């Protein structure tokens, strides 16, 4: 199958998905965004670029990733068949690598030897550092101090790969501030630096470009599901949403189908300690329209426009906004966004681990939780595809800490060591 | 663009004309609203206003991605002290009672959207604000904001940078009704080592081809010497981070303002 990059009807020429998106950035960056857009459109039509990307995705990343029928999880949930799209099996452990390799190739094509990236969970940072190592680029990754603590393993991986990790202590010291810092770097070094943005956020053309690079996920599902079930579309697609790139990647190939052919598209937002608690990262459920990192979107911000700190057990979802295309899907009913709490995600992580022998990333566990809830509703004839966006290796230390906390609070009937031992057995 | 000037634009243009008549560039100091505290801000603003042709007040914002660490930290401190969007406008209203000098507000767009563009403009007008500087709003992103500002008598200022193409300079320059703000460097706000103003003259040649308003230069101007360099080519000189440093270090802000204001002479 030769590579192509899809052409979707959105955004419009000004980078808008309905009223969302746009380019709210310092004027310094506008020419760079124009240049990027042009380079991207040009690369998209160039067979040489597409062939190289296709080769790397196949040989280096390990694509196509399997579509796996989770039999024991399906039995447990008691309803629709649950398939997992195994992005966790990608090289570096998450969907992030699809986009990073593509953007790094674009950087090379544009003659930029210095790349910068922001990261929350560290997966995008690791993927950027990996692509940079592969292509011989200088790489600087901005990461919040809080996330550096939570994701020490990924910090080490980035350094091992030759990247420089810059700690960000301003604001909430998480992904949002790492993104601010990356943008400031870009404003300063825009002439020779390529910004590898990690999700479907930021100023146009990033949300569209990252979507196109991640749409390989959904395109593969269509082919794989056709082969095993005789139809390209399941009844529902579930994916977790931080900025929203893994979700857009699996939604987009279905999102522009006529309504009657379109599966239910469901994004799970990180509800942290509950949307009512105020400690969450659910931008659709608990935010309102605003501007952050260059685009208009649903955003956690107060009535004076100050960004409110997001909270999630998973660093990758700990972001106060959500990509503009998701906002448009939400407003027009193309997709639904449901909140899933920290506790529910932690429960789902253990469930998938014990039933299927797959430790999912805490991010992906949010999607697993909702799929299990949804299965009975759809019934045994139904099919759900869950995007398993990443593996949980990076999270096991944090999960152990959380389970110990639960045990100490008397909330857990089993010892965490026992659980870890079982998984490793 | 309408031919009639708004009240704010008239006042700003008069301030530039007044400086020019004295063979100076207009001196435009910047201070973050509510810095170092809501209680301490008025005295700092008074000290700056004693020498300013125009005062620029920044609305403290949680995510100021066009700012360097100095103004970013000043914003964090002001926010921690309880100053934000409405409070900054109230602080300006109080200044207005004592000073006739034009005052412009620098704000990221999100505070405008959160308060509501119409309500924001109403509050700004009521506070006696003359114009808005919008660092993350390229003029072609939201045409309604400029119209709403005009409806409320406010002038608008957009920015160009050394990276701006001739087409962008034209578009931005034509959208400005107060003055055009030329960013001296490719980068964020903050004082810099050495002189980083080498790109300014070429940028100004381009700007003057299209701007029907005065052109001010800012970012990285930190003392009388750099002010003098800029004043020789620009209509106005904006100085920000140097004053935040001065407040932080307990320096005499009024004396520094006097010194830099003198540097704006030609
Ligand atoms: C495994 C995994 N899933 C999901 C995300 C969230 O990103 P997005 O919402 O862009 O898919 C991350 C981010 O780090 C991640 O590592």
PDB file of N, CA, C and O in Angstrom, chain A residues 159-224:
ATOM      1  N   UNK A 159      17.539  12.031  27.171  1.00  0.00           N
ATOM      2  CA  UNK A 159      18.950  12.403  27.310  1.00  0.00           C
ATOM      3  C   UNK A 159      19.845  11.362  26.650  1.00  0.00           C
ATOM      4  O   UNK A 159      20.825  11.693  25.978  1.00  0.00           O
ATOM      5  N   UNK A 160      19.486  10.095  26.851  1.00  0.00           N
ATOM      6  CA  UNK A 160      20.252   9.008  26.241  1.00  0.00           C
ATOM      7  C   UNK A 160      20.246   9.143  24.709  1.00  0.00           C
ATOM      8  O   UNK A 160      21.233   8.850  24.040  1.00  0.00           O
ATOM      9  N   UNK A 161      19.141   9.630  24.190  1.00  0.00           N
ATOM     10  CA  UNK A 161      19.002   9.808  22.743  1.00  0.00           C
ATOM     11  C   UNK A 161      19.721  11.059  22.242  1.00  0.00           C
ATOM     12  O   UNK A 161      19.710  11.353  21.046  1.00  0.00           O
ATOM     13  N   UNK A 162      20.301  11.803  23.171  1.00  0.00           N
ATOM     14  CA  UNK A 162      21.094  12.959  22.748  1.00  0.00           C
ATOM     15  C   UNK A 162      20.351  14.273  22.779  1.00  0.00           C
ATOM     16  O   UNK A 162      20.880  15.298  22.335  1.00  0.00           O
ATOM     17  N   UNK A 163      19.129  14.276  23.296  1.00  0.00           N
ATOM     18  CA  UNK A 163      18.373  15.535  23.354  1.00  0.00           C
ATOM     19  C   UNK A 163      18.726  16.299  24.626  1.00  0.00           C
ATOM     20  O   UNK A 163      19.144  15.708  25.621  1.00  0.00           O
ATOM     21  N   UNK A 164      18.541  17.599  24.579  1.00  0.00           N
ATOM     22  CA  UNK A 164      18.691  18.414  25.777  1.00  0.00           C
ATOM     23  C   UNK A 164      17.287  18.634  26.345  1.00  0.00           C
ATOM     24  O   UNK A 164      16.384  19.064  25.629  1.00  0.00           O
ATOM     25  N   UNK A 165      17.103  18.298  27.619  1.00  0.00           N
ATOM     26  CA  UNK A 165      15.795  18.495  28.254  1.00  0.00           C
ATOM     27  C   UNK A 165      15.860  19.764  29.094  1.00  0.00           C
ATOM     28  O   UNK A 165      16.693  19.868  29.995  1.00  0.00           O
ATOM     29  N   UNK A 166      15.024  20.734  28.770  1.00  0.00           N
ATOM     30  CA  UNK A 166      15.016  21.991  29.530  1.00  0.00           C
ATOM     31  C   UNK A 166      13.821  22.018  30.471  1.00  0.00           C
ATOM     32  O   UNK A 166      12.673  21.937  30.036  1.00  0.00           O
ATOM     33  N   UNK A 167      14.131  22.153  31.745  1.00  0.00           N
ATOM     34  CA  UNK A 167      13.095  22.146  32.776  1.00  0.00           C
ATOM     35  C   UNK A 167      12.355  23.484  32.797  1.00  0.00           C
ATOM     36  O   UNK A 167      12.966  24.546  32.785  1.00  0.00           O
ATOM     37  N   UNK A 168      11.036  23.418  32.859  1.00  0.00           N
ATOM     38  CA  UNK A 168      10.216  24.632  32.895  1.00  0.00           C
ATOM     39  C   UNK A 168       9.552  24.738  34.258  1.00  0.00           C
ATOM     40  O   UNK A 168       8.813  23.837  34.674  1.00  0.00           O
ATOM     41  N   UNK A 169       9.839  25.838  34.954  1.00  0.00           N
ATOM     42  CA  UNK A 169       9.310  25.979  36.319  1.00  0.00           C
ATOM     43  C   UNK A 169       8.220  27.040  36.410  1.00  0.00           C
ATOM     44  O   UNK A 169       7.615  27.218  37.457  1.00  0.00           O
ATOM     45  N   UNK A 170       7.956  27.747  35.302  1.00  0.00           N
ATOM     46  CA  UNK A 170       6.952  28.816  35.359  1.00  0.00           C
ATOM     47  C   UNK A 170       5.549  28.229  35.410  1.00  0.00           C
ATOM     48  O   UNK A 170       5.328  27.066  35.081  1.00  0.00           O
ATOM     49  N   UNK A 171       4.596  29.059  35.818  1.00  0.00           N
ATOM     50  CA  UNK A 171       3.181  28.680  35.825  1.00  0.00           C
ATOM     51  C   UNK A 171       2.927  27.415  36.629  1.00  0.00           C
ATOM     52  O   UNK A 171       3.318  27.313  37.786  1.00  0.00           O
ATOM     53  N   UNK A 172       2.290  26.430  35.967  1.00  0.00           N
ATOM     54  CA  UNK A 172       1.940  25.198  36.662  1.00  0.00           C
ATOM     55  C   UNK A 172       3.017  24.125  36.492  1.00  0.00           C
ATOM     56  O   UNK A 172       2.874  23.012  36.982  1.00  0.00           O
ATOM     57  N   UNK A 173       4.101  24.463  35.781  1.00  0.00           N
ATOM     58  CA  UNK A 173       5.221  23.544  35.556  1.00  0.00           C
ATOM     59  C   UNK A 173       4.769  22.216  34.934  1.00  0.00           C
ATOM     60  O   UNK A 173       5.276  21.147  35.261  1.00  0.00           O
ATOM     61  N   UNK A 174       3.780  22.313  34.039  1.00  0.00           N
ATOM     62  CA  UNK A 174       3.341  21.106  33.310  1.00  0.00           C
ATOM     63  C   UNK A 174       3.326  21.418  31.805  1.00  0.00           C
ATOM     64  O   UNK A 174       3.950  22.367  31.348  1.00  0.00           O
ATOM     65  N   UNK A 175       2.576  20.595  31.067  1.00  0.00           N
ATOM     66  CA  UNK A 175       2.591  20.659  29.602  1.00  0.00           C
ATOM     67  C   UNK A 175       2.277  22.038  29.034  1.00  0.00           C
ATOM     68  O   UNK A 175       2.909  22.486  28.084  1.00  0.00           O
ATOM     69  N   UNK A 176       1.306  22.731  29.625  1.00  0.00           N
ATOM     70  CA  UNK A 176       0.933  24.046  29.109  1.00  0.00           C
ATOM     71  C   UNK A 176       2.126  24.997  29.149  1.00  0.00           C
ATOM     72  O   UNK A 176       2.360  25.753  28.210  1.00  0.00           O
ATOM     73  N   UNK A 177       2.894  24.951  30.230  1.00  0.00           N
ATOM     74  CA  UNK A 177       4.022  25.867  30.383  1.00  0.00           C
ATOM     75  C   UNK A 177       5.203  25.436  29.526  1.00  0.00           C
ATOM     76  O   UNK A 177       5.941  26.280  29.018  1.00  0.00           O
ATOM     77  N   UNK A 178       5.359  24.122  29.368  1.00  0.00           N
ATOM     78  CA  UNK A 178       6.395  23.628  28.455  1.00  0.00           C
ATOM     79  C   UNK A 178       6.085  24.112  27.037  1.00  0.00           C
ATOM     80  O   UNK A 178       6.984  24.492  26.286  1.00  0.00           O
ATOM     81  N   UNK A 179       4.805  24.131  26.687  1.00  0.00           N
ATOM     82  CA  UNK A 179       4.402  24.604  25.359  1.00  0.00           C
ATOM     83  C   UNK A 179       4.689  26.098  25.215  1.00  0.00           C
ATOM     84  O   UNK A 179       5.215  26.540  24.186  1.00  0.00           O
ATOM     85  N   UNK A 180       4.345  26.892  26.237  1.00  0.00           N
ATOM     86  CA  UNK A 180       4.685  28.329  26.205  1.00  0.00           C
ATOM     87  C   UNK A 180       6.167  28.515  25.949  1.00  0.00           C
ATOM     88  O   UNK A 180       6.584  29.347  25.142  1.00  0.00           O
ATOM     89  N   UNK A 181       6.972  27.739  26.665  1.00  0.00           N
ATOM     90  CA  UNK A 181       8.419  27.910  26.582  1.00  0.00           C
ATOM     91  C   UNK A 181       8.933  27.513  25.201  1.00  0.00           C
ATOM     92  O   UNK A 181       9.823  28.161  24.651  1.00  0.00           O
ATOM     93  N   UNK A 182       8.364  26.463  24.641  1.00  0.00           N
ATOM     94  CA  UNK A 182       8.758  26.051  23.289  1.00  0.00           C
ATOM     95  C   UNK A 182       8.394  27.144  22.284  1.00  0.00           C
ATOM     96  O   UNK A 182       9.167  27.459  21.382  1.00  0.00           O
ATOM     97  N   UNK A 183       7.225  27.744  22.460  1.00  0.00           N
ATOM     98  CA  UNK A 183       6.818  28.811  21.535  1.00  0.00           C
ATOM     99  C   UNK A 183       7.751  30.008  21.676  1.00  0.00           C
ATOM    100  O   UNK A 183       8.163  30.611  20.688  1.00  0.00           O
ATOM    101  N   UNK A 184       8.134  30.345  22.917  1.00  0.00           N
ATOM    102  CA  UNK A 184       9.081  31.463  23.121  1.00  0.00           C
ATOM    103  C   UNK A 184      10.417  31.172  22.440  1.00  0.00           C
ATOM    104  O   UNK A 184      11.020  32.050  21.842  1.00  0.00           O
ATOM    105  N   UNK A 185      10.870  29.940  22.565  1.00  0.00           N
ATOM    106  CA  UNK A 185      12.109  29.556  21.883  1.00  0.00           C
ATOM    107  C   UNK A 185      11.939  29.754  20.374  1.00  0.00           C
ATOM    108  O   UNK A 185      12.807  30.311  19.699  1.00  0.00           O
ATOM    109  N   UNK A 186      10.786  29.318  19.871  1.00  0.00           N
ATOM    110  CA  UNK A 186      10.553  29.412  18.430  1.00  0.00           C
ATOM    111  C   UNK A 186      10.505  30.868  17.970  1.00  0.00           C
ATOM    112  O   UNK A 186      11.058  31.231  16.939  1.00  0.00           O
ATOM    113  N   UNK A 187       9.855  31.725  18.767  1.00  0.00           N
ATOM    114  CA  UNK A 187       9.793  33.156  18.437  1.00  0.00           C
ATOM    115  C   UNK A 187      11.215  33.712  18.333  1.00  0.00           C
ATOM    116  O   UNK A 187      11.519  34.528  17.475  1.00  0.00           O
ATOM    117  N   UNK A 188      12.091  33.226  19.205  1.00  0.00           N
ATOM    118  CA  UNK A 188      13.458  33.750  19.260  1.00  0.00           C
ATOM    119  C   UNK A 188      14.357  33.177  18.159  1.00  0.00           C
ATOM    120  O   UNK A 188      15.208  33.870  17.616  1.00  0.00           O
ATOM    121  N   UNK A 189      14.166  31.899  17.858  1.00  0.00           N
ATOM    122  CA  UNK A 189      15.080  31.216  16.929  1.00  0.00           C
ATOM    123  C   UNK A 189      14.401  30.751  15.644  1.00  0.00           C
ATOM    124  O   UNK A 189      14.849  29.800  15.005  1.00  0.00           O
ATOM    125  N   UNK A 190      13.333  31.455  15.301  1.00  0.00           N
ATOM    126  CA  UNK A 190      12.452  30.968  14.236  1.00  0.00           C
ATOM    127  C   UNK A 190      13.166  30.788  12.890  1.00  0.00           C
ATOM    128  O   UNK A 190      12.782  29.949  12.089  1.00  0.00           O
ATOM    129  N   UNK A 191      14.241  31.524  12.682  1.00  0.00           N
ATOM    130  CA  UNK A 191      14.876  31.445  11.358  1.00  0.00           C
ATOM    131  C   UNK A 191      15.580  30.111  11.103  1.00  0.00           C
ATOM    132  O   UNK A 191      15.709  29.705   9.961  1.00  0.00           O
ATOM    133  N   UNK A 192      16.054  29.473  12.165  1.00  0.00           N
ATOM    134  CA  UNK A 192      16.766  28.208  11.914  1.00  0.00           C
ATOM    135  C   UNK A 192      16.219  27.021  12.709  1.00  0.00           C
ATOM    136  O   UNK A 192      16.853  25.982  12.805  1.00  0.00           O
ATOM    137  N   UNK A 193      15.043  27.203  13.296  1.00  0.00           N
ATOM    138  CA  UNK A 193      14.509  26.156  14.157  1.00  0.00           C
ATOM    139  C   UNK A 193      13.167  25.644  13.657  1.00  0.00           C
ATOM    140  O   UNK A 193      12.332  26.423  13.207  1.00  0.00           O
ATOM    141  N   UNK A 194      12.980  24.335  13.753  1.00  0.00           N
ATOM    142  CA  UNK A 194      11.690  23.734  13.420  1.00  0.00           C
ATOM    143  C   UNK A 194      11.029  23.310  14.725  1.00  0.00           C
ATOM    144  O   UNK A 194      11.640  22.613  15.539  1.00  0.00           O
ATOM    145  N   UNK A 195       9.787  23.730  14.932  1.00  0.00           N
ATOM    146  CA  UNK A 195       9.060  23.351  16.140  1.00  0.00           C
ATOM    147  C   UNK A 195       8.226  22.102  15.843  1.00  0.00           C
ATOM    148  O   UNK A 195       7.296  22.152  15.046  1.00  0.00           O
ATOM    149  N   UNK A 196       8.606  20.985  16.460  1.00  0.00           N
ATOM    150  CA  UNK A 196       7.834  19.746  16.320  1.00  0.00           C
ATOM    151  C   UNK A 196       6.739  19.752  17.378  1.00  0.00           C
ATOM    152  O   UNK A 196       6.990  19.443  18.542  1.00  0.00           O
ATOM    153  N   UNK A 197       5.541  20.145  16.992  1.00  0.00           N
ATOM    154  CA  UNK A 197       4.438  20.243  17.951  1.00  0.00           C
ATOM    155  C   UNK A 197       3.799  18.862  18.116  1.00  0.00           C
ATOM    156  O   UNK A 197       3.638  18.140  17.140  1.00  0.00           O
ATOM    157  N   UNK A 198       3.433  18.531  19.354  1.00  0.00           N
ATOM    158  CA  UNK A 198       3.059  17.159  19.661  1.00  0.00           C
ATOM    159  C   UNK A 198       1.598  16.786  19.586  1.00  0.00           C
ATOM    160  O   UNK A 198       1.253  15.624  19.766  1.00  0.00           O
ATOM    161  N   UNK A 199       0.722  17.729  19.345  1.00  0.00           N
ATOM    162  CA  UNK A 199      -0.680  17.337  19.285  1.00  0.00           C
ATOM    163  C   UNK A 199      -1.423  18.212  18.283  1.00  0.00           C
ATOM    164  O   UNK A 199      -0.814  19.058  17.625  1.00  0.00           O
ATOM    165  N   UNK A 200      -2.731  18.008  18.184  1.00  0.00           N
ATOM    166  CA  UNK A 200      -3.505  18.768  17.197  1.00  0.00           C
ATOM    167  C   UNK A 200      -3.936  20.112  17.785  1.00  0.00           C
ATOM    168  O   UNK A 200      -5.113  20.469  17.786  1.00  0.00           O
ATOM    169  N   UNK A 201      -2.959  20.817  18.326  1.00  0.00           N
ATOM    170  CA  UNK A 201      -3.201  22.138  18.895  1.00  0.00           C
ATOM    171  C   UNK A 201      -2.232  23.118  18.226  1.00  0.00           C
ATOM    172  O   UNK A 201      -1.534  22.760  17.288  1.00  0.00           O
ATOM    173  N   UNK A 202      -2.183  24.341  18.757  1.00  0.00           N
ATOM    174  CA  UNK A 202      -1.261  25.325  18.194  1.00  0.00           C
ATOM    175  C   UNK A 202      -1.878  26.046  17.010  1.00  0.00           C
ATOM    176  O   UNK A 202      -2.999  25.762  16.588  1.00  0.00           O
ATOM    177  N   UNK A 203      -1.107  26.985  16.455  1.00  0.00           N
ATOM    178  CA  UNK A 203      -1.605  27.781  15.332  1.00  0.00           C
ATOM    179  C   UNK A 203      -1.658  26.967  14.048  1.00  0.00           C
ATOM    180  O   UNK A 203      -0.877  26.043  13.863  1.00  0.00           O
ATOM    181  N   UNK A 204      -2.579  27.319  13.159  1.00  0.00           N
ATOM    182  CA  UNK A 204      -2.622  26.732  11.830  1.00  0.00           C
ATOM    183  C   UNK A 204      -1.250  26.884  11.158  1.00  0.00           C
ATOM    184  O   UNK A 204      -0.660  27.943  11.256  1.00  0.00           O
ATOM    185  N   UNK A 205      -0.673  25.881  10.509  1.00  0.00           N
ATOM    186  CA  UNK A 205      -1.297  24.631  10.055  1.00  0.00           C
ATOM    187  C   UNK A 205      -1.128  23.431  10.991  1.00  0.00           C
ATOM    188  O   UNK A 205      -1.438  22.311  10.590  1.00  0.00           O
ATOM    189  N   UNK A 206      -0.617  23.640  12.235  1.00  0.00           N
ATOM    190  CA  UNK A 206      -0.340  22.466  13.064  1.00  0.00           C
ATOM    191  C   UNK A 206      -1.540  21.527  13.279  1.00  0.00           C
ATOM    192  O   UNK A 206      -1.399  20.320  13.084  1.00  0.00           O
ATOM    193  N   UNK A 207      -2.698  22.028  13.690  1.00  0.00           N
ATOM    194  CA  UNK A 207      -3.787  21.064  13.946  1.00  0.00           C
ATOM    195  C   UNK A 207      -4.133  20.207  12.723  1.00  0.00           C
ATOM    196  O   UNK A 207      -4.403  19.014  12.853  1.00  0.00           O
ATOM    197  N   UNK A 208      -4.076  20.813  11.558  1.00  0.00           N
ATOM    198  CA  UNK A 208      -4.393  20.061  10.335  1.00  0.00           C
ATOM    199  C   UNK A 208      -3.257  19.108   9.967  1.00  0.00           C
ATOM    200  O   UNK A 208      -3.481  17.950   9.603  1.00  0.00           O
ATOM    201  N   UNK A 209      -2.037  19.603  10.096  1.00  0.00           N
ATOM    202  CA  UNK A 209      -0.881  18.800   9.693  1.00  0.00           C
ATOM    203  C   UNK A 209      -0.702  17.588  10.617  1.00  0.00           C
ATOM    204  O   UNK A 209      -0.497  16.460  10.146  1.00  0.00           O
ATOM    205  N   UNK A 210      -0.806  17.816  11.917  1.00  0.00           N
ATOM    206  CA  UNK A 210      -0.646  16.708  12.867  1.00  0.00           C
ATOM    207  C   UNK A 210      -1.765  15.681  12.661  1.00  0.00           C
ATOM    208  O   UNK A 210      -1.541  14.475  12.705  1.00  0.00           O
ATOM    209  N   UNK A 211      -2.959  16.161  12.422  1.00  0.00           N
ATOM    210  CA  UNK A 211      -4.067  15.243  12.109  1.00  0.00           C
ATOM    211  C   UNK A 211      -3.736  14.382  10.896  1.00  0.00           C
ATOM    212  O   UNK A 211      -3.891  13.154  10.936  1.00  0.00           O
ATOM    213  N   UNK A 212      -3.279  15.014   9.843  1.00  0.00           N
ATOM    214  CA  UNK A 212      -2.972  14.257   8.622  1.00  0.00           C
ATOM    215  C   UNK A 212      -1.906  13.194   8.892  1.00  0.00           C
ATOM    216  O   UNK A 212      -1.981  12.083   8.382  1.00  0.00           O
ATOM    217  N   UNK A 213      -0.914  13.544   9.716  1.00  0.00           N
ATOM    218  CA  UNK A 213       0.156  12.587  10.025  1.00  0.00           C
ATOM    219  C   UNK A 213      -0.340  11.460  10.936  1.00  0.00           C
ATOM    220  O   UNK A 213       0.226  10.379  10.941  1.00  0.00           O
ATOM    221  N   UNK A 214      -1.357  11.735  11.738  1.00  0.00           N
ATOM    222  CA  UNK A 214      -1.880  10.698  12.628  1.00  0.00           C
ATOM    223  C   UNK A 214      -3.031   9.912  12.000  1.00  0.00           C
ATOM    224  O   UNK A 214      -3.418   8.862  12.517  1.00  0.00           O
ATOM    225  N   UNK A 215      -3.566  10.389  10.894  1.00  0.00           N
ATOM    226  CA  UNK A 215      -4.726   9.733  10.282  1.00  0.00           C
ATOM    227  C   UNK A 215      -4.395   8.335   9.786  1.00  0.00           C
ATOM    228  O   UNK A 215      -5.284   7.528   9.515  1.00  0.00           O
ATOM    229  N   UNK A 216      -3.099   8.017   9.695  1.00  0.00           N
ATOM    230  CA  UNK A 216      -2.688   6.663   9.331  1.00  0.00           C
ATOM    231  C   UNK A 216      -3.321   5.643  10.286  1.00  0.00           C
ATOM    232  O   UNK A 216      -3.638   4.517   9.896  1.00  0.00           O
ATOM    233  N   UNK A 217      -3.572   6.049  11.524  1.00  0.00           N
ATOM    234  CA  UNK A 217      -4.173   5.128  12.508  1.00  0.00           C
ATOM    235  C   UNK A 217      -5.565   4.703  12.044  1.00  0.00           C
ATOM    236  O   UNK A 217      -5.870   3.518  11.912  1.00  0.00           O
ATOM    237  N   UNK A 218      -6.405   5.685  11.765  1.00  0.00           N
ATOM    238  CA  UNK A 218      -7.772   5.383  11.348  1.00  0.00           C
ATOM    239  C   UNK A 218      -7.828   4.721   9.973  1.00  0.00           C
ATOM    240  O   UNK A 218      -8.657   3.831   9.733  1.00  0.00           O
ATOM    241  N   UNK A 219      -6.943   5.153   9.084  1.00  0.00           N
ATOM    242  CA  UNK A 219      -6.930   4.553   7.742  1.00  0.00           C
ATOM    243  C   UNK A 219      -6.610   3.061   7.844  1.00  0.00           C
ATOM    244  O   UNK A 219      -7.207   2.236   7.133  1.00  0.00           O
ATOM    245  N   UNK A 220      -5.687   2.708   8.706  1.00  0.00           N
ATOM    246  CA  UNK A 220      -5.363   1.283   8.894  1.00  0.00           C
ATOM    247  C   UNK A 220      -6.537   0.523   9.501  1.00  0.00           C
ATOM    248  O   UNK A 220      -6.835  -0.602   9.100  1.00  0.00           O
ATOM    249  N   UNK A 221      -7.204   1.152  10.465  1.00  0.00           N
ATOM    250  CA  UNK A 221      -8.342   0.470  11.091  1.00  0.00           C
ATOM    251  C   UNK A 221      -9.402   0.124  10.045  1.00  0.00           C
ATOM    252  O   UNK A 221      -9.949  -0.984  10.047  1.00  0.00           O
ATOM    253  N   UNK A 222      -9.660   1.045   9.125  1.00  0.00           N
ATOM    254  CA  UNK A 222     -10.676   0.791   8.096  1.00  0.00           C
ATOM    255  C   UNK A 222     -10.352  -0.487   7.314  1.00  0.00           C
ATOM    256  O   UNK A 222     -11.209  -1.333   7.096  1.00  0.00           O
ATOM    257  N   UNK A 223      -9.102  -0.621   6.922  1.00  0.00           N
ATOM    258  CA  UNK A 223      -8.676  -1.784   6.147  1.00  0.00           C
ATOM    259  C   UNK A 223      -8.703  -3.045   7.012  1.00  0.00           C
ATOM    260  O   UNK A 223      -9.207  -4.100   6.593  1.00  0.00           O
ATOM    261  N   UNK A 224      -8.195  -2.933   8.222  1.00  0.00           N
ATOM    262  CA  UNK A 224      -8.089  -4.102   9.104  1.00  0.00           C
ATOM    263  C   UNK A 224      -9.467  -4.616   9.536  1.00  0.00           C
ATOM    264  O   UNK A 224      -9.711  -5.817   9.607  1.00  0.00           O
TER     265      UNK A 224
END
